[in-house]
Amino acid sequence: MNYGIPYMGSKSKIVKEICSVFPNADNFYDLFGGGFSVSHFMIKHMSKDYKEFHFNEIRPGVCDLIKDAISGKYNYNVFKPEFVDREVFNREKYNSAYIRFCWSFGNNGENYLFGKDSEPKKKSFHNAVVFNRFDDYAKEVLGIDHFFDNQGITERRLFCRSKIASYYKLGYSSDDILNLEQLEQLQRLQRLQQLQQLQQLQQLQFYNKDYRDIFIKDNSIVYCDIPYKGTACYGNEFNHDEFFNWACEQKNPVFISEYEIIDKRFYKLKEIDKISLLCATNKRTVKKERLYVNKAGFIKILSNRTKNKY
Ligand SMILES: C[S@@+](CC[C@H](N)C(=O)[O-])C[C@H]1O[C@@H](n2cnc3c(N)ncnc32)[C@H](O)[C@@H]1O
């Protein structure tokens, strides 16, 4: 299952491994929350271990996008997404977090999702799937001129996928034309509505601040998925040295994801392989991600182990 919204650098695929090391506490802070995958996982699976969840993300619009998704704004029954073309994307990307993150390449929030050649084709399939509006191209490739009303978006999308593959004689590779990724992404937004059923949602707070401006209560666990060194992809300069000093001074356990931290004040807990798409190169690579903890966290983990032994 995917957690959170589509987001560049999302931890969705490895969130389980990360969260398995967090000790219980009163409060959980996701200070560099991004696409909400870690908070989503924690609220869904570890809600009994914490009383409050605090989500922070400095980029404007992200918190509102997540709150809207949880409140059901992106449910298919009420939200029929218009196709966002390149022009609309470039005009509106800073006004709408939905357009910015769901219609950008690799969810990087900057570059339009589709190449110039595939855009008209994607639009044609999008309108067929979402609005049952077929132009000549959609009719020819899909071999039908309408969907039945009882066919859901997923069913329609998968039908398109297989028809496009056979029309262009493609296998099910990652070929660009096959996927209607904008619709898959909407399904992730829609899924967040399920969180509404959780009582713990009342204890979920959102902040749109710099991490240093968040007041951290006693008896908390803090998770920091910081922008990785050398990958300045989130539109702001991040000072790693300042952050490490801050993390070291914290009395609460601070868990940090990074490729590598050489600063000896932090303790390595885990290595996890992750496939990532970085905007600097637009290439998929497998990278080793590591999870570190500050001294307060290391002591807490050790004392928990000792307690469990006796
Ligand atoms: C690696 S991403 C987090 C991804 C997230 N864990 C997820 O699974 O989607 C790092 C995030 O830190 C945010 N960020 C950068 N500088 C920040 C700061 N000074 N305070 C708070 N957040 C910041 C970025 O905007 C970005 O969304």
mmCIF file of C-alpha atoms in Angstrom, residues 40-215:
data_model
loop_
_atom_site.group_PDB
_atom_site.id
_atom_site.type_symbol
_atom_site.label_atom_id
_atom_site.label_comp_id
_atom_site.label_asym_id
_atom_site.label_seq_id
_atom_site.Cartn_x
_atom_site.Cartn_y
_atom_site.Cartn_z
ATOM 1 C CA HIS A 40 -0.090 8.419 7.621
ATOM 2 C CA PHE A 41 1.606 5.125 8.473
ATOM 3 C CA MET A 42 2.007 6.054 12.138
ATOM 4 C CA ILE A 43 -1.625 7.110 12.552
ATOM 5 C CA LYS A 44 -2.876 4.036 10.753
ATOM 6 C CA HIS A 45 -0.706 1.408 12.434
ATOM 7 C CA MET A 46 0.799 2.841 15.596
ATOM 8 C CA SER A 47 -1.929 5.096 16.872
ATOM 9 C CA LYS A 48 -2.152 3.214 20.169
ATOM 10 C CA ASP A 49 1.477 3.988 20.958
ATOM 11 C CA TYR A 50 1.105 7.791 20.945
ATOM 12 C CA LYS A 51 -1.444 10.291 22.208
ATOM 13 C CA GLU A 52 -0.734 13.084 19.729
ATOM 14 C CA PHE A 53 0.649 13.348 16.195
ATOM 15 C CA HIS A 54 2.264 16.546 14.900
ATOM 16 C CA PHE A 55 2.880 17.062 11.189
ATOM 17 C CA ASN A 56 5.028 19.920 9.891
ATOM 18 C CA GLU A 57 5.966 20.921 6.337
ATOM 19 C CA ILE A 58 7.524 24.238 5.373
ATOM 20 C CA ARG A 59 6.301 24.311 1.767
ATOM 21 C CA PRO A 60 3.119 26.316 1.404
ATOM 22 C CA GLY A 61 -0.045 24.496 0.397
ATOM 23 C CA VAL A 62 0.997 20.973 1.366
ATOM 24 C CA CYS A 63 -0.799 20.903 4.732
ATOM 25 C CA ASP A 64 -4.016 22.184 3.145
ATOM 26 C CA LEU A 65 -3.792 19.615 0.358
ATOM 27 C CA ILE A 66 -3.512 16.822 2.930
ATOM 28 C CA LYS A 67 -6.273 18.225 5.127
ATOM 29 C CA ASP A 68 -8.535 18.558 2.073
ATOM 30 C CA ALA A 69 -7.773 14.965 1.058
ATOM 31 C CA ILE A 70 -8.616 13.684 4.540
ATOM 32 C CA SER A 71 -11.868 15.639 4.547
ATOM 33 C CA GLY A 72 -12.871 13.916 1.284
ATOM 34 C CA LYS A 73 -12.450 16.740 -1.233
ATOM 35 C CA TYR A 74 -10.761 14.377 -3.703
ATOM 36 C CA ASN A 75 -13.304 11.599 -3.483
ATOM 37 C CA TYR A 76 -14.347 10.612 -7.016
ATOM 38 C CA ASN A 77 -17.974 11.041 -6.127
ATOM 39 C CA VAL A 78 -17.433 14.772 -5.677
ATOM 40 C CA PHE A 79 -14.207 15.505 -7.548
ATOM 41 C CA LYS A 80 -14.060 15.073 -11.306
ATOM 42 C CA PRO A 81 -10.592 16.304 -12.226
ATOM 43 C CA GLU A 82 -10.239 18.399 -15.373
ATOM 44 C CA PHE A 83 -7.139 17.559 -17.380
ATOM 45 C CA VAL A 84 -4.386 20.012 -16.443
ATOM 46 C CA ASP A 85 -2.348 20.934 -19.508
ATOM 47 C CA ARG A 86 1.146 22.419 -19.586
ATOM 48 C CA GLU A 87 -0.107 25.996 -19.826
ATOM 49 C CA VAL A 88 -2.480 25.666 -16.874
ATOM 50 C CA PHE A 89 0.228 23.869 -14.891
ATOM 51 C CA ASN A 90 2.759 26.650 -15.400
ATOM 52 C CA ARG A 91 0.192 29.342 -14.633
ATOM 53 C CA GLU A 92 -1.346 27.701 -11.560
ATOM 54 C CA LYS A 93 1.390 25.596 -9.965
ATOM 55 C CA TYR A 94 2.086 28.114 -7.217
ATOM 56 C CA ASN A 95 -1.600 28.778 -6.575
ATOM 57 C CA SER A 96 -2.726 25.183 -6.191
ATOM 58 C CA ALA A 97 -0.825 22.472 -4.311
ATOM 59 C CA TYR A 98 -3.007 19.872 -6.025
ATOM 60 C CA ILE A 99 -1.832 21.024 -9.473
ATOM 61 C CA ARG A 100 1.718 21.505 -8.285
ATOM 62 C CA PHE A 101 2.226 18.044 -6.801
ATOM 63 C CA CYS A 102 -0.175 15.807 -8.702
ATOM 64 C CA TRP A 103 0.597 17.175 -12.171
ATOM 65 C CA SER A 104 4.384 17.493 -11.963
ATOM 66 C CA PHE A 105 7.037 15.084 -13.129
ATOM 67 C CA GLY A 106 8.190 12.848 -10.295
ATOM 68 C CA ASN A 107 5.982 15.083 -8.091
ATOM 69 C CA ASN A 108 8.832 17.568 -8.021
ATOM 70 C CA GLY A 109 6.421 20.504 -7.968
ATOM 71 C CA GLU A 110 8.253 22.279 -10.797
ATOM 72 C CA ASN A 111 8.159 20.522 -14.175
ATOM 73 C CA TYR A 112 5.036 19.466 -16.030
ATOM 74 C CA LEU A 113 4.124 15.769 -15.797
ATOM 75 C CA PHE A 114 3.958 14.887 -19.498
ATOM 76 C CA GLY A 115 6.267 15.344 -22.461
ATOM 77 C CA LYS A 116 5.022 17.576 -25.320
ATOM 78 C CA ASP A 117 4.317 14.575 -27.580
ATOM 79 C CA SER A 118 2.334 12.499 -25.125
ATOM 80 C CA GLU A 119 0.259 15.354 -23.637
ATOM 81 C CA PRO A 120 -2.588 15.329 -26.252
ATOM 82 C CA LYS A 121 -2.849 11.542 -26.047
ATOM 83 C CA LYS A 122 -2.994 11.585 -22.268
ATOM 84 C CA LYS A 123 -5.683 14.259 -22.438
ATOM 85 C CA SER A 124 -7.759 12.179 -24.788
ATOM 86 C CA PHE A 125 -7.649 9.108 -22.487
ATOM 87 C CA HIS A 126 -8.178 11.245 -19.393
ATOM 88 C CA ASN A 127 -11.391 12.715 -20.775
ATOM 89 C CA ALA A 128 -12.613 9.285 -21.805
ATOM 90 C CA VAL A 129 -11.938 7.799 -18.346
ATOM 91 C CA VAL A 130 -13.127 10.681 -16.159
ATOM 92 C CA PHE A 131 -15.925 12.267 -18.233
ATOM 93 C CA ASN A 132 -16.871 9.496 -20.647
ATOM 94 C CA ARG A 133 -16.014 11.984 -23.426
ATOM 95 C CA PHE A 134 -14.428 10.146 -26.357
ATOM 96 C CA ASP A 135 -12.683 11.970 -29.196
ATOM 97 C CA ASP A 136 -11.688 10.198 -32.429
ATOM 98 C CA TYR A 137 -8.298 9.207 -31.088
ATOM 99 C CA ALA A 138 -9.736 7.624 -27.924
ATOM 100 C CA LYS A 139 -12.350 5.758 -29.973
ATOM 101 C CA GLU A 140 -9.727 4.399 -32.323
ATOM 102 C CA VAL A 141 -7.246 3.258 -29.680
ATOM 103 C CA LEU A 142 -9.744 2.001 -27.108
ATOM 104 C CA GLY A 143 -12.101 0.446 -29.650
ATOM 105 C CA ILE A 144 -15.229 1.699 -27.821
ATOM 106 C CA ASP A 145 -17.089 4.994 -27.709
ATOM 107 C CA HIS A 146 -18.209 5.002 -24.094
ATOM 108 C CA PHE A 147 -17.779 3.336 -20.712
ATOM 109 C CA PHE A 148 -20.677 1.959 -18.728
ATOM 110 C CA ASP A 149 -21.683 4.130 -15.767
ATOM 111 C CA ASN A 150 -21.024 1.323 -13.296
ATOM 112 C CA GLN A 151 -17.370 1.029 -14.367
ATOM 113 C CA GLY A 152 -15.219 2.748 -11.760
ATOM 114 C CA ILE A 153 -12.196 4.892 -12.524
ATOM 115 C CA THR A 154 -9.722 2.097 -11.707
ATOM 116 C CA GLU A 155 -11.477 -0.355 -14.001
ATOM 117 C CA ARG A 156 -11.554 2.227 -16.800
ATOM 118 C CA ARG A 157 -7.912 3.127 -16.274
ATOM 119 C CA LEU A 158 -6.760 -0.482 -16.424
ATOM 120 C CA PHE A 159 -8.889 -1.089 -19.503
ATOM 121 C CA CYS A 160 -7.150 1.862 -21.198
ATOM 122 C CA ARG A 161 -3.788 0.509 -20.203
ATOM 123 C CA SER A 162 -4.333 -2.863 -21.812
ATOM 124 C CA LYS A 163 -5.960 -1.388 -24.967
ATOM 125 C CA ILE A 164 -3.178 1.148 -25.458
ATOM 126 C CA ALA A 165 -0.605 -1.623 -25.021
ATOM 127 C CA SER A 166 -2.173 -3.772 -27.705
ATOM 128 C CA TYR A 167 -2.835 -0.810 -30.036
ATOM 129 C CA TYR A 168 0.795 0.236 -29.935
ATOM 130 C CA LYS A 169 1.952 -3.387 -29.601
ATOM 131 C CA LEU A 170 3.689 -2.587 -26.336
ATOM 132 C CA GLY A 171 4.387 -4.909 -23.457
ATOM 133 C CA TYR A 172 3.513 -3.818 -19.931
ATOM 134 C CA SER A 173 6.738 -1.934 -19.558
ATOM 135 C CA SER A 174 7.087 1.434 -17.932
ATOM 136 C CA ASP A 175 6.359 3.006 -21.308
ATOM 137 C CA ASP A 176 5.166 6.556 -20.808
ATOM 138 C CA ILE A 177 2.080 6.329 -22.984
ATOM 139 C CA LEU A 178 0.539 3.440 -21.031
ATOM 140 C CA ASN A 179 0.167 5.085 -17.699
ATOM 141 C CA LEU A 180 -2.414 7.584 -16.602
ATOM 142 C CA GLU A 181 -0.349 8.525 -13.590
ATOM 143 C CA GLN A 182 -2.379 11.612 -12.732
ATOM 144 C CA LEU A 183 -5.363 9.353 -12.065
ATOM 145 C CA GLU A 184 -3.336 6.914 -10.003
ATOM 146 C CA GLN A 185 -2.173 9.842 -7.935
ATOM 147 C CA LEU A 186 -5.688 11.019 -7.343
ATOM 148 C CA GLN A 187 -6.470 7.622 -5.957
ATOM 149 C CA ARG A 188 -3.786 8.206 -3.346
ATOM 150 C CA LEU A 189 -5.390 11.494 -2.390
ATOM 151 C CA GLN A 190 -8.754 9.804 -2.242
ATOM 152 C CA ARG A 191 -7.423 7.076 0.026
ATOM 153 C CA LEU A 192 -6.505 9.580 2.718
ATOM 154 C CA GLN A 193 -10.206 10.005 3.376
ATOM 155 C CA GLN A 194 -10.116 6.628 5.128
ATOM 156 C CA LEU A 195 -8.229 8.314 7.950
ATOM 157 C CA GLN A 196 -11.408 10.130 8.894
ATOM 158 C CA GLN A 197 -12.581 7.003 10.656
ATOM 159 C CA LEU A 198 -9.695 7.133 13.068
ATOM 160 C CA GLN A 199 -10.359 8.669 16.407
ATOM 161 C CA GLN A 200 -6.701 9.699 16.658
ATOM 162 C CA LEU A 201 -7.291 12.216 13.913
ATOM 163 C CA GLN A 202 -8.548 14.568 16.601
ATOM 164 C CA GLN A 203 -5.034 14.470 17.989
ATOM 165 C CA LEU A 204 -3.396 15.322 14.663
ATOM 166 C CA GLN A 205 -1.975 18.858 14.394
ATOM 167 C CA PHE A 206 -0.650 20.502 11.215
ATOM 168 C CA TYR A 207 2.048 23.180 11.029
ATOM 169 C CA ASN A 208 3.508 25.060 8.066
ATOM 170 C CA LYS A 209 6.751 26.274 9.669
ATOM 171 C CA ASP A 210 10.491 25.972 9.786
ATOM 172 C CA TYR A 211 11.396 22.956 11.955
ATOM 173 C CA ARG A 212 13.097 25.216 14.540
ATOM 174 C CA ASP A 213 9.841 27.042 15.184
ATOM 175 C CA ILE A 214 7.956 23.965 16.332
ATOM 176 C CA PHE A 215 7.614 23.651 20.079
#
